């Protein structure tokens, strides 16, 4: 009888060890480069919670790689910066608590089949200057999807909330887009088959569901 129990105990221990090793592999941490950026060209990784990234592009996934952020602060210093860039079938997932702030020109850019996913509780906060694009998607098969995302654009004017071109799509669900009062020439969406503009610089654009393409 003791031998039976010992055998069962060893089997359970072996299973627990295997599961632990699997969890560790799934939770592999991304490497932060010296320029305060994360770049991945293959495989998957997750950026450690409470990480701040100040380079550009702050997060870059390409060639089918996948990067997940969780409570990560993207805050680029230099003008013309890109917060997140997914290209050539790369994927970036912005999880709850992740935010794009600072001196961005494009907050999230998906190109050439790249995918960017914003989960509920993620945010794009106003950039320092005007003329920025919050969501930019270009190319067939390219997609940006957001659920419960909050987008804020500043009062400097000429800001674009979302732009999808050349067969790309932007899908929003329960997403709030707001413009600070004071700036003009702001555009809600630019797409090949759908166009909507907000020109008064002070609109709060809240749609339960929207598809731009």
C-alpha positions as a LaTeX table, in Angstrom:
\begin{tabular}{lrrr}
\hline
Residue & $x$ (\AA) & $y$ (\AA) & $z$ (\AA) \\
\hline
Unk1 & 0.00 & 0.00 & 0.00 \\
Unk2 & 2.79 & 2.43 & 0.88 \\
Unk3 & 4.45 & 1.68 & $-2.41$ \\
Unk4 & 1.23 & 2.59 & $-4.24$ \\
Unk5 & 0.92 & 5.91 & $-2.40$ \\
Unk6 & 4.61 & 6.66 & $-2.98$ \\
Unk7 & 4.18 & 5.98 & $-6.67$ \\
Unk8 & 1.13 & 8.29 & $-6.86$ \\
Unk9 & 2.99 & 10.98 & $-4.93$ \\
Unk10 & 5.95 & 10.84 & $-7.32$ \\
Unk11 & 3.62 & 11.03 & $-10.32$ \\
Unk12 & 1.84 & 14.11 & $-8.92$ \\
Unk13 & 5.18 & 15.75 & $-8.11$ \\
Unk14 & 6.43 & 15.10 & $-11.63$ \\
Unk15 & 3.23 & 16.61 & $-13.07$ \\
Unk16 & 3.56 & 19.68 & $-10.86$ \\
Unk17 & 7.18 & 20.13 & $-11.93$ \\
Unk18 & 6.18 & 19.91 & $-15.59$ \\
Unk19 & 3.37 & 22.44 & $-15.16$ \\
Unk20 & 5.71 & 24.80 & $-13.34$ \\
Unk21 & 8.25 & 24.58 & $-16.13$ \\
Unk22 & 5.52 & 25.20 & $-18.70$ \\
Unk23 & 4.26 & 28.29 & $-16.85$ \\
Unk24 & 7.78 & 29.66 & $-16.68$ \\
Unk25 & 8.21 & 29.23 & $-20.41$ \\
Unk26 & 4.90 & 30.94 & $-21.13$ \\
Unk27 & 5.79 & 33.86 & $-18.87$ \\
Unk28 & 9.21 & 34.54 & $-20.41$ \\
Unk29 & 10.18 & 38.15 & $-19.74$ \\
Unk30 & 11.04 & 40.49 & $-22.60$ \\
Unk31 & 14.51 & 42.02 & $-22.69$ \\
Unk32 & 14.62 & 45.80 & $-22.39$ \\
Unk33 & 17.35 & 47.25 & $-24.62$ \\
Unk34 & 19.69 & 50.05 & $-23.63$ \\
Unk35 & 17.58 & 52.56 & $-25.55$ \\
Unk36 & 14.60 & 51.74 & $-23.32$ \\
Unk37 & 12.81 & 49.73 & $-26.00$ \\
Unk38 & 11.58 & 46.15 & $-26.43$ \\
Unk39 & 12.04 & 44.45 & $-29.82$ \\
Unk40 & 11.15 & 40.86 & $-30.67$ \\
Unk41 & 11.53 & 39.12 & $-34.03$ \\
Unk42 & 10.47 & 35.58 & $-33.07$ \\
Unk43 & 8.66 & 33.75 & $-30.30$ \\
Unk44 & 6.69 & 35.36 & $-27.47$ \\
Unk45 & 7.51 & 37.38 & $-24.38$ \\
Unk46 & 5.80 & 39.54 & $-21.76$ \\
Unk47 & 7.10 & 42.87 & $-20.55$ \\
Unk48 & 7.40 & 42.90 & $-16.77$ \\
Unk49 & 4.69 & 44.88 & $-14.94$ \\
Unk50 & 5.52 & 48.47 & $-13.96$ \\
Unk51 & 8.15 & 48.79 & $-16.70$ \\
Unk52 & 8.59 & 52.26 & $-18.26$ \\
Unk53 & 9.85 & 52.54 & $-21.85$ \\
Unk54 & 11.06 & 55.87 & $-23.25$ \\
Unk55 & 12.57 & 54.94 & $-26.64$ \\
Unk56 & 11.00 & 54.65 & $-30.11$ \\
Unk57 & 9.39 & 52.47 & $-31.16$ \\
Unk58 & 8.99 & 51.60 & $-27.51$ \\
Unk59 & 7.54 & 48.17 & $-28.34$ \\
Unk60 & 8.27 & 46.51 & $-31.70$ \\
Unk61 & 7.03 & 43.04 & $-32.72$ \\
Unk62 & 7.85 & 41.69 & $-36.19$ \\
Unk63 & 8.04 & 38.47 & $-38.23$ \\
Unk64 & 5.25 & 36.69 & $-36.31$ \\
Unk65 & 6.63 & 37.52 & $-32.85$ \\
Unk66 & 4.19 & 38.38 & $-30.03$ \\
Unk67 & 4.78 & 40.86 & $-27.20$ \\
Unk68 & 2.36 & 41.29 & $-24.29$ \\
Unk69 & 2.38 & 44.29 & $-21.97$ \\
Unk70 & 0.74 & 44.38 & $-18.55$ \\
Unk71 & 0.66 & 47.62 & $-16.59$ \\
Unk72 & 3.50 & 49.01 & $-18.73$ \\
Unk73 & 4.06 & 52.75 & $-19.15$ \\
Unk74 & 5.22 & 53.83 & $-22.62$ \\
Unk75 & 6.48 & 57.39 & $-22.37$ \\
Unk76 & 8.81 & 58.40 & $-25.24$ \\
Unk77 & 10.89 & 61.54 & $-24.76$ \\
Unk78 & 11.61 & 62.58 & $-28.35$ \\
Unk79 & 9.20 & 64.11 & $-30.85$ \\
Unk80 & 8.01 & 61.97 & $-33.73$ \\
Unk81 & 8.09 & 58.82 & $-31.60$ \\
Unk82 & 6.05 & 55.64 & $-32.07$ \\
Unk83 & 4.61 & 53.94 & $-29.01$ \\
Unk84 & 3.93 & 50.45 & $-30.39$ \\
Unk85 & 4.82 & 49.05 & $-33.83$ \\
Unk86 & 3.67 & 45.64 & $-35.09$ \\
Unk87 & 4.74 & 44.72 & $-38.62$ \\
Unk88 & 5.27 & 41.69 & $-40.86$ \\
Unk89 & 2.70 & 39.61 & $-38.94$ \\
Unk90 & 3.98 & 40.59 & $-35.51$ \\
Unk91 & 1.49 & 41.07 & $-32.65$ \\
Unk92 & 1.40 & 43.42 & $-29.68$ \\
Unk93 & $-1.14$ & 42.98 & $-26.88$ \\
Unk94 & $-1.67$ & 45.96 & $-24.59$ \\
Unk95 & $-3.21$ & 44.47 & $-21.45$ \\
Unk96 & $-5.02$ & 46.13 & $-18.56$ \\
Unk97 & $-3.14$ & 49.05 & $-17.04$ \\
Unk98 & $-0.85$ & 49.62 & $-20.02$ \\
Unk99 & $-0.70$ & 53.16 & $-21.37$ \\
Unk100 & 0.95 & 55.15 & $-24.16$ \\
Unk101 & 1.93 & 58.64 & $-23.09$ \\
Unk102 & 4.58 & 61.26 & $-23.78$ \\
Unk103 & 5.85 & 62.76 & $-27.00$ \\
Unk104 & 4.35 & 60.33 & $-29.51$ \\
Unk105 & 3.57 & 61.10 & $-33.13$ \\
Unk106 & 1.87 & 57.72 & $-33.67$ \\
Unk107 & 0.71 & 55.91 & $-30.56$ \\
Unk108 & 0.07 & 52.49 & $-32.15$ \\
Unk109 & 1.09 & 51.51 & $-35.67$ \\
Unk110 & 0.27 & 48.19 & $-37.36$ \\
Unk111 & 1.85 & 47.57 & $-40.77$ \\
Unk112 & 2.23 & 44.75 & $-43.32$ \\
Unk113 & 0.00 & 42.21 & $-41.61$ \\
Unk114 & 0.79 & 43.30 & $-38.06$ \\
Unk115 & $-1.82$ & 43.04 & $-35.30$ \\
Unk116 & $-2.28$ & 45.31 & $-32.29$ \\
Unk117 & $-4.79$ & 44.40 & $-29.59$ \\
Unk118 & $-5.88$ & 46.76 & $-26.81$ \\
Unk119 & $-7.61$ & 45.04 & $-23.90$ \\
Unk120 & $-10.02$ & 46.69 & $-21.48$ \\
Unk121 & $-8.32$ & 49.14 & $-19.14$ \\
Unk122 & $-5.56$ & 50.19 & $-21.54$ \\
Unk123 & $-5.17$ & 53.84 & $-22.55$ \\
Unk124 & $-3.66$ & 56.24 & $-25.05$ \\
Unk125 & $-3.14$ & 59.59 & $-23.33$ \\
Unk126 & $-2.66$ & 62.97 & $-25.03$ \\
Unk127 & 0.72 & 63.58 & $-26.65$ \\
Unk128 & 2.78 & 66.68 & $-26.01$ \\
Unk129 & 2.27 & 68.15 & $-29.49$ \\
Unk130 & $-0.48$ & 68.27 & $-32.11$ \\
Unk131 & $-0.81$ & 66.48 & $-35.42$ \\
Unk132 & $-0.54$ & 63.00 & $-33.91$ \\
Unk133 & $-2.32$ & 59.80 & $-34.96$ \\
Unk134 & $-3.49$ & 57.53 & $-32.16$ \\
Unk135 & $-4.24$ & 54.39 & $-34.22$ \\
Unk136 & $-2.61$ & 53.78 & $-37.61$ \\
Unk137 & $-3.09$ & 50.62 & $-39.68$ \\
Unk138 & $-1.82$ & 50.01 & $-43.22$ \\
Unk139 & $-1.82$ & 47.01 & $-45.53$ \\
Unk140 & $-3.96$ & 43.98 & $-46.32$ \\
Unk141 & $-4.47$ & 41.74 & $-43.29$ \\
Unk142 & $-3.30$ & 44.43 & $-40.90$ \\
Unk143 & $-5.59$ & 45.03 & $-37.95$ \\
Unk144 & $-5.96$ & 47.03 & $-34.76$ \\
Unk145 & $-8.60$ & 45.77 & $-32.31$ \\
Unk146 & $-9.60$ & 47.53 & $-29.13$ \\
Unk147 & $-12.09$ & 46.73 & $-26.36$ \\
Unk148 & $-12.54$ & 49.19 & $-23.51$ \\
Unk149 & $-9.69$ & 51.42 & $-24.72$ \\
Unk150 & $-9.57$ & 55.08 & $-23.69$ \\
Unk151 & $-8.06$ & 57.50 & $-26.23$ \\
Unk152 & $-7.32$ & 61.11 & $-25.32$ \\
Unk153 & $-6.10$ & 63.71 & $-27.82$ \\
Unk154 & $-4.73$ & 67.10 & $-26.86$ \\
Unk155 & $-5.87$ & 70.64 & $-27.71$ \\
Unk156 & $-3.05$ & 71.39 & $-30.17$ \\
Unk157 & $-5.25$ & 70.42 & $-33.14$ \\
Unk158 & $-4.92$ & 68.36 & $-36.33$ \\
Unk159 & $-5.00$ & 65.09 & $-34.43$ \\
Unk160 & $-6.31$ & 61.84 & $-35.96$ \\
Unk161 & $-7.95$ & 59.24 & $-33.74$ \\
Unk162 & $-7.73$ & 56.37 & $-36.25$ \\
Unk163 & $-6.52$ & 55.85 & $-39.82$ \\
Unk164 & $-6.78$ & 52.61 & $-41.80$ \\
Unk165 & $-5.49$ & 52.39 & $-45.39$ \\
Unk166 & $-4.71$ & 49.85 & $-48.12$ \\
Unk167 & $-7.02$ & 47.12 & $-46.86$ \\
Unk168 & $-6.24$ & 47.44 & $-43.14$ \\
Unk169 & $-8.98$ & 47.53 & $-40.50$ \\
Unk170 & $-9.50$ & 49.15 & $-37.11$ \\
Unk171 & $-12.20$ & 47.60 & $-34.89$ \\
Unk172 & $-13.32$ & 49.34 & $-31.71$ \\
Unk173 & $-15.73$ & 48.12 & $-29.04$ \\
Unk174 & $-16.73$ & 50.15 & $-25.97$ \\
Unk175 & $-13.92$ & 52.58 & $-26.73$ \\
Unk176 & $-13.98$ & 56.25 & $-25.70$ \\
Unk177 & $-12.24$ & 58.90 & $-27.84$ \\
Unk178 & $-12.03$ & 62.46 & $-26.55$ \\
Unk179 & $-10.47$ & 65.69 & $-27.78$ \\
Unk180 & $-9.41$ & 68.47 & $-25.41$ \\
Unk181 & $-11.05$ & 71.82 & $-26.10$ \\
Unk182 & $-9.08$ & 74.43 & $-27.99$ \\
Unk183 & $-7.68$ & 72.78 & $-31.11$ \\
Unk184 & $-9.31$ & 72.49 & $-34.52$ \\
Unk185 & $-8.96$ & 70.20 & $-37.50$ \\
Unk186 & $-9.27$ & 67.01 & $-35.49$ \\
Unk187 & $-10.34$ & 63.87 & $-37.37$ \\
Unk188 & $-12.19$ & 60.97 & $-35.80$ \\
Unk189 & $-11.43$ & 58.41 & $-38.50$ \\
Unk190 & $-9.87$ & 58.19 & $-41.93$ \\
Unk191 & $-10.48$ & 55.13 & $-44.06$ \\
Unk192 & $-10.88$ & 54.03 & $-47.62$ \\
Unk193 & $-14.62$ & 53.36 & $-47.27$ \\
Unk194 & $-15.55$ & 55.23 & $-44.13$ \\
Unk195 & $-14.74$ & 58.78 & $-43.13$ \\
Unk196 & $-15.89$ & 60.79 & $-40.15$ \\
Unk197 & $-14.48$ & 64.11 & $-38.98$ \\
Unk198 & $-14.81$ & 66.06 & $-35.75$ \\
Unk199 & $-13.96$ & 69.68 & $-36.44$ \\
Unk200 & $-14.81$ & 71.55 & $-33.26$ \\
Unk201 & $-11.82$ & 70.32 & $-31.24$ \\
Unk202 & $-13.95$ & 69.55 & $-28.19$ \\
Unk203 & $-15.94$ & 66.45 & $-29.04$ \\
Unk204 & $-16.20$ & 63.33 & $-26.95$ \\
Unk205 & $-16.62$ & 60.52 & $-29.47$ \\
Unk206 & $-18.09$ & 57.47 & $-27.69$ \\
Unk207 & $-19.29$ & 54.56 & $-29.80$ \\
Unk208 & $-20.26$ & 51.11 & $-28.57$ \\
Unk209 & $-18.97$ & 49.59 & $-31.79$ \\
Unk210 & $-17.06$ & 51.00 & $-34.74$ \\
Unk211 & $-15.20$ & 49.57 & $-37.69$ \\
Unk212 & $-12.82$ & 51.69 & $-39.75$ \\
Unk213 & $-11.31$ & 50.37 & $-42.95$ \\
\hline
\end{tabular}
